[in-house]
PDB file of C-alpha atoms in Angstrom:
ATOM      1  CA  UNK A  17     -30.016   3.866  40.979  1.00 56.00           C
ATOM      2  CA  UNK A  18     -28.623   1.244  38.891  1.00 57.00           C
ATOM      3  CA  UNK A  19     -31.237   1.835  36.112  1.00 55.00           C
ATOM      4  CA  UNK A  20     -30.411   5.633  36.246  1.00 53.00           C
ATOM      5  CA  UNK A  21     -26.716   4.945  35.671  1.00 47.00           C
ATOM      6  CA  UNK A  22     -27.404   2.571  32.866  1.00 49.00           C
ATOM      7  CA  UNK A  23     -29.777   5.154  31.313  1.00 44.00           C
ATOM      8  CA  UNK A  24     -27.096   7.943  31.519  1.00 54.00           C
ATOM      9  CA  UNK A  25     -24.288   5.749  30.085  1.00 48.00           C
ATOM     10  CA  UNK A  26     -26.606   4.696  27.145  1.00 45.00           C
ATOM     11  CA  UNK A  27     -27.452   8.245  26.481  1.00 45.00           C
ATOM     12  CA  UNK A  28     -23.826   9.245  26.486  1.00 50.00           C
ATOM     13  CA  UNK A  29     -23.066   6.408  24.089  1.00 43.00           C
ATOM     14  CA  UNK A  30     -25.820   7.302  21.737  1.00 42.00           C
ATOM     15  CA  UNK A  31     -24.804  11.059  21.750  1.00 46.00           C
ATOM     16  CA  UNK A  32     -21.172  10.102  21.021  1.00 41.00           C
ATOM     17  CA  UNK A  33     -22.169   7.652  18.255  1.00 43.00           C
ATOM     18  CA  UNK A  34     -24.461  10.422  16.673  1.00 44.00           C
ATOM     19  CA  UNK A  35     -21.617  12.970  16.738  1.00 48.00           C
ATOM     20  CA  UNK A  36     -19.228  10.550  15.335  1.00 47.00           C
ATOM     21  CA  UNK A  37     -21.479   9.726  12.508  1.00 49.00           C
ATOM     22  CA  UNK A  38     -22.256  13.366  11.847  1.00 50.00           C
ATOM     23  CA  UNK A  39     -18.491  14.211  11.662  1.00 56.00           C
ATOM     24  CA  UNK A  40     -17.924  11.310   9.200  1.00 83.00           C
ATOM     25  CA  UNK A  41     -20.355  12.704   6.622  1.00 93.00           C
ATOM     26  CA  UNK A  42     -18.773  14.618   3.755  1.00 96.00           C
ATOM     27  CA  UNK A  43     -19.489  18.394   4.281  1.00 96.00           C
ATOM     28  CA  UNK A  44     -20.951  20.561   1.619  1.00 97.00           C
ATOM     29  CA  UNK A  45     -21.917  24.269   1.667  1.00 95.00           C
ATOM     30  CA  UNK A  46     -25.137  26.011   0.619  1.00 95.00           C
ATOM     31  CA  UNK A  47     -25.183  28.363  -2.417  1.00 92.00           C
ATOM     32  CA  UNK A  48     -23.330  29.963  -4.027  1.00 91.00           C
ATOM     33  CA  UNK A  49     -20.941  26.957  -3.774  1.00 93.00           C
ATOM     34  CA  UNK A  50     -21.350  24.418  -6.743  1.00 96.00           C
ATOM     35  CA  UNK A  51     -21.477  20.872  -5.512  1.00 97.00           C
ATOM     36  CA  UNK A  52     -21.511  17.460  -7.190  1.00 97.00           C
ATOM     37  CA  UNK A  53     -23.709  14.720  -5.612  1.00 98.00           C
ATOM     38  CA  UNK A  54     -24.390  11.222  -6.773  1.00 97.00           C
ATOM     39  CA  UNK A  55     -27.118   8.605  -6.151  1.00 97.00           C
ATOM     40  CA  UNK A  56     -30.227   7.133  -7.597  1.00 97.00           C
ATOM     41  CA  UNK A  57     -33.023   9.518  -8.798  1.00 97.00           C
ATOM     42  CA  UNK A  58     -36.678   8.554  -8.193  1.00 96.00           C
ATOM     43  CA  UNK A  59     -39.814  10.464  -9.140  1.00 94.00           C
ATOM     44  CA  UNK A  60     -42.022  10.916  -5.997  1.00 86.00           C
ATOM     45  CA  UNK A  61     -45.532  12.291  -5.621  1.00 82.00           C
ATOM     46  CA  UNK A  62     -46.397  14.569  -2.779  1.00 78.00           C
ATOM     47  CA  UNK A  63     -49.494  16.419  -1.492  1.00 75.00           C
ATOM     48  CA  UNK A  64     -49.528  20.051  -2.955  1.00 78.00           C
ATOM     49  CA  UNK A  65     -51.817  23.038  -2.814  1.00 82.00           C
ATOM     50  CA  UNK A  66     -53.609  24.224  -0.876  1.00 79.00           C
ATOM     51  CA  UNK A  67     -52.483  22.630   2.489  1.00 72.00           C
ATOM     52  CA  UNK A  68     -49.531  20.429   1.321  1.00 75.00           C
ATOM     53  CA  UNK A  69     -50.799  17.663   3.700  1.00 76.00           C
ATOM     54  CA  UNK A  70     -53.266  15.173   2.384  1.00 77.00           C
ATOM     55  CA  UNK A  71     -54.486  14.372  -1.152  1.00 79.00           C
ATOM     56  CA  UNK A  72     -57.597  12.779   0.281  1.00 81.00           C
ATOM     57  CA  UNK A  73     -58.557  15.981   1.807  1.00 78.00           C
ATOM     58  CA  UNK A  74     -58.347  17.968  -1.501  1.00 78.00           C
ATOM     59  CA  UNK A  75     -54.686  18.801  -1.805  1.00 81.00           C
ATOM     60  CA  UNK A  76     -53.485  18.466  -5.454  1.00 85.00           C
ATOM     61  CA  UNK A  77     -50.704  16.124  -6.473  1.00 86.00           C
ATOM     62  CA  UNK A  78     -46.959  17.371  -6.857  1.00 89.00           C
ATOM     63  CA  UNK A  79     -44.379  15.310  -8.515  1.00 86.00           C
ATOM     64  CA  UNK A  80     -40.710  15.879  -7.967  1.00 90.00           C
ATOM     65  CA  UNK A  81     -37.298  14.232  -8.689  1.00 94.00           C
ATOM     66  CA  UNK A  82     -35.570  13.131  -5.470  1.00 96.00           C
ATOM     67  CA  UNK A  83     -31.854  12.217  -5.412  1.00 98.00           C
ATOM     68  CA  UNK A  84     -31.293   9.393  -2.959  1.00 98.00           C
ATOM     69  CA  UNK A  85     -27.640   9.939  -2.061  1.00 98.00           C
ATOM     70  CA  UNK A  86     -25.155   7.040  -2.022  1.00 95.00           C
ATOM     71  CA  UNK A  87     -23.639   8.437   1.214  1.00 97.00           C
ATOM     72  CA  UNK A  88     -25.223  10.881   3.718  1.00 98.00           C
ATOM     73  CA  UNK A  89     -23.892  14.341   3.841  1.00 98.00           C
ATOM     74  CA  UNK A  90     -23.748  17.442   6.041  1.00 97.00           C
ATOM     75  CA  UNK A  91     -24.731  20.738   4.588  1.00 96.00           C
ATOM     76  CA  UNK A  92     -23.538  24.017   6.208  1.00 95.00           C
ATOM     77  CA  UNK A  93     -23.768  27.707   5.594  1.00 92.00           C
ATOM     78  CA  UNK A  94     -20.909  29.094   3.528  1.00 80.00           C
ATOM     79  CA  UNK A  95     -17.945  29.698   5.857  1.00 69.00           C
ATOM     80  CA  UNK A  96     -18.006  33.228   7.346  1.00 59.00           C
ATOM     81  CA  UNK A  97     -21.723  33.607   6.603  1.00 62.00           C
ATOM     82  CA  UNK A  98     -24.015  34.203   9.441  1.00 58.00           C
ATOM     83  CA  UNK A  99     -27.021  31.951  10.022  1.00 60.00           C
ATOM     84  CA  UNK A 100     -29.911  33.868   8.441  1.00 63.00           C
ATOM     85  CA  UNK A 101     -32.517  31.278   9.179  1.00 66.00           C
ATOM     86  CA  UNK A 102     -32.709  30.375   5.495  1.00 76.00           C
ATOM     87  CA  UNK A 103     -29.741  28.005   5.224  1.00 83.00           C
ATOM     88  CA  UNK A 104     -29.739  26.172   8.480  1.00 90.00           C
ATOM     89  CA  UNK A 105     -27.061  23.427   9.112  1.00 94.00           C
ATOM     90  CA  UNK A 106     -28.411  19.957   8.295  1.00 96.00           C
ATOM     91  CA  UNK A 107     -26.633  16.691   9.174  1.00 97.00           C
ATOM     92  CA  UNK A 108     -26.997  13.095   7.969  1.00 97.00           C
ATOM     93  CA  UNK A 109     -28.917  14.282   4.805  1.00 98.00           C
ATOM     94  CA  UNK A 110     -29.795  11.198   2.625  1.00 98.00           C
ATOM     95  CA  UNK A 111     -32.423  12.627   0.192  1.00 98.00           C
ATOM     96  CA  UNK A 112     -32.216  15.870  -1.877  1.00 98.00           C
ATOM     97  CA  UNK A 113     -35.083  17.243  -4.036  1.00 97.00           C
ATOM     98  CA  UNK A 114     -33.842  18.260  -7.460  1.00 96.00           C
ATOM     99  CA  UNK A 115     -35.055  21.669  -8.665  1.00 94.00           C
ATOM    100  CA  UNK A 116     -35.051  22.025 -12.496  1.00 91.00           C
ATOM    101  CA  UNK A 117     -35.237  25.585 -13.601  1.00 85.00           C
ATOM    102  CA  UNK A 118     -36.882  26.218 -17.058  1.00 71.00           C
ATOM    103  CA  UNK A 119     -33.471  27.323 -18.532  1.00 70.00           C
ATOM    104  CA  UNK A 120     -32.126  23.870 -18.002  1.00 68.00           C
ATOM    105  CA  UNK A 121     -34.639  21.312 -18.986  1.00 71.00           C
ATOM    106  CA  UNK A 122     -33.695  17.747 -18.024  1.00 79.00           C
ATOM    107  CA  UNK A 123     -35.419  14.442 -17.969  1.00 82.00           C
ATOM    108  CA  UNK A 124     -34.288  11.546 -15.673  1.00 91.00           C
ATOM    109  CA  UNK A 125     -34.881   7.832 -16.029  1.00 91.00           C
ATOM    110  CA  UNK A 126     -36.530   6.743 -12.787  1.00 93.00           C
ATOM    111  CA  UNK A 127     -34.326   4.661 -10.563  1.00 94.00           C
ATOM    112  CA  UNK A 128     -31.024   5.268 -12.488  1.00 96.00           C
ATOM    113  CA  UNK A 129     -27.825   6.595 -10.910  1.00 97.00           C
ATOM    114  CA  UNK A 130     -26.778  10.208 -11.742  1.00 97.00           C
ATOM    115  CA  UNK A 131     -24.085  12.595 -10.833  1.00 97.00           C
ATOM    116  CA  UNK A 132     -25.906  15.928 -10.146  1.00 96.00           C
ATOM    117  CA  UNK A 133     -24.092  19.311 -10.266  1.00 96.00           C
ATOM    118  CA  UNK A 134     -25.723  22.379  -8.850  1.00 96.00           C
ATOM    119  CA  UNK A 135     -26.166  24.633  -5.800  1.00 96.00           C
ATOM    120  CA  UNK A 136     -27.748  23.704  -2.466  1.00 96.00           C
ATOM    121  CA  UNK A 137     -30.341  25.547  -0.578  1.00 95.00           C
ATOM    122  CA  UNK A 138     -32.546  24.886   2.446  1.00 95.00           C
ATOM    123  CA  UNK A 139     -36.342  24.188   2.210  1.00 94.00           C
ATOM    124  CA  UNK A 140     -38.451  27.302   2.553  1.00 91.00           C
ATOM    125  CA  UNK A 141     -41.944  26.521   1.102  1.00 87.00           C
ATOM    126  CA  UNK A 142     -44.624  23.764   0.960  1.00 82.00           C
ATOM    127  CA  UNK A 143     -43.286  22.869  -2.421  1.00 87.00           C
ATOM    128  CA  UNK A 144     -40.041  21.675  -0.821  1.00 90.00           C
ATOM    129  CA  UNK A 145     -40.199  18.149   0.309  1.00 89.00           C
ATOM    130  CA  UNK A 146     -36.755  17.531   1.646  1.00 96.00           C
ATOM    131  CA  UNK A 147     -34.778  19.652   4.052  1.00 96.00           C
ATOM    132  CA  UNK A 148     -32.065  20.369   1.521  1.00 97.00           C
ATOM    133  CA  UNK A 149     -32.639  20.870  -2.258  1.00 97.00           C
ATOM    134  CA  UNK A 150     -30.264  21.189  -5.132  1.00 97.00           C
ATOM    135  CA  UNK A 151     -30.825  23.695  -8.013  1.00 96.00           C
ATOM    136  CA  UNK A 152     -29.666  21.579 -11.077  1.00 95.00           C
ATOM    137  CA  UNK A 153     -26.884  22.965 -13.250  1.00 93.00           C
ATOM    138  CA  UNK A 154     -25.843  19.626 -14.926  1.00 93.00           C
ATOM    139  CA  UNK A 155     -26.667  15.961 -14.701  1.00 94.00           C
ATOM    140  CA  UNK A 156     -24.889  12.967 -15.966  1.00 94.00           C
ATOM    141  CA  UNK A 157     -26.157   9.374 -16.013  1.00 94.00           C
ATOM    142  CA  UNK A 158     -23.749   7.015 -14.287  1.00 92.00           C
ATOM    143  CA  UNK A 159     -23.471   3.416 -15.389  1.00 82.00           C
TER     144      UNK A 159
END
């Protein structure tokens, strides 16, 4: 009985702590909202085609730029927009994959701090290696 009570109180405490942390994160909205994020950018390599699981089993390498945020964020669908399964709410997001479109070529210095401006969207394919991605519109190195 005593162990059950301790377990229940521990669970309640953990739930309240998680909810409190989630509510303290800055809230951003998915596209079409333009956002500004900052953090360190690192080049990371992931398994790619055909199975996106293991390079040792024959998957090709994919390299992407990942923004490691200075502070975790929460990302929600645009207010008034229904959940369509594409842009699910995400909480405590710490890493965001940077998507560089061909019309805006940009090169980062690995490990440097940047302010990234763009639109957020949720991962939908094997090429997406974080839950939330940012389509780059502009980037500025921070000193």
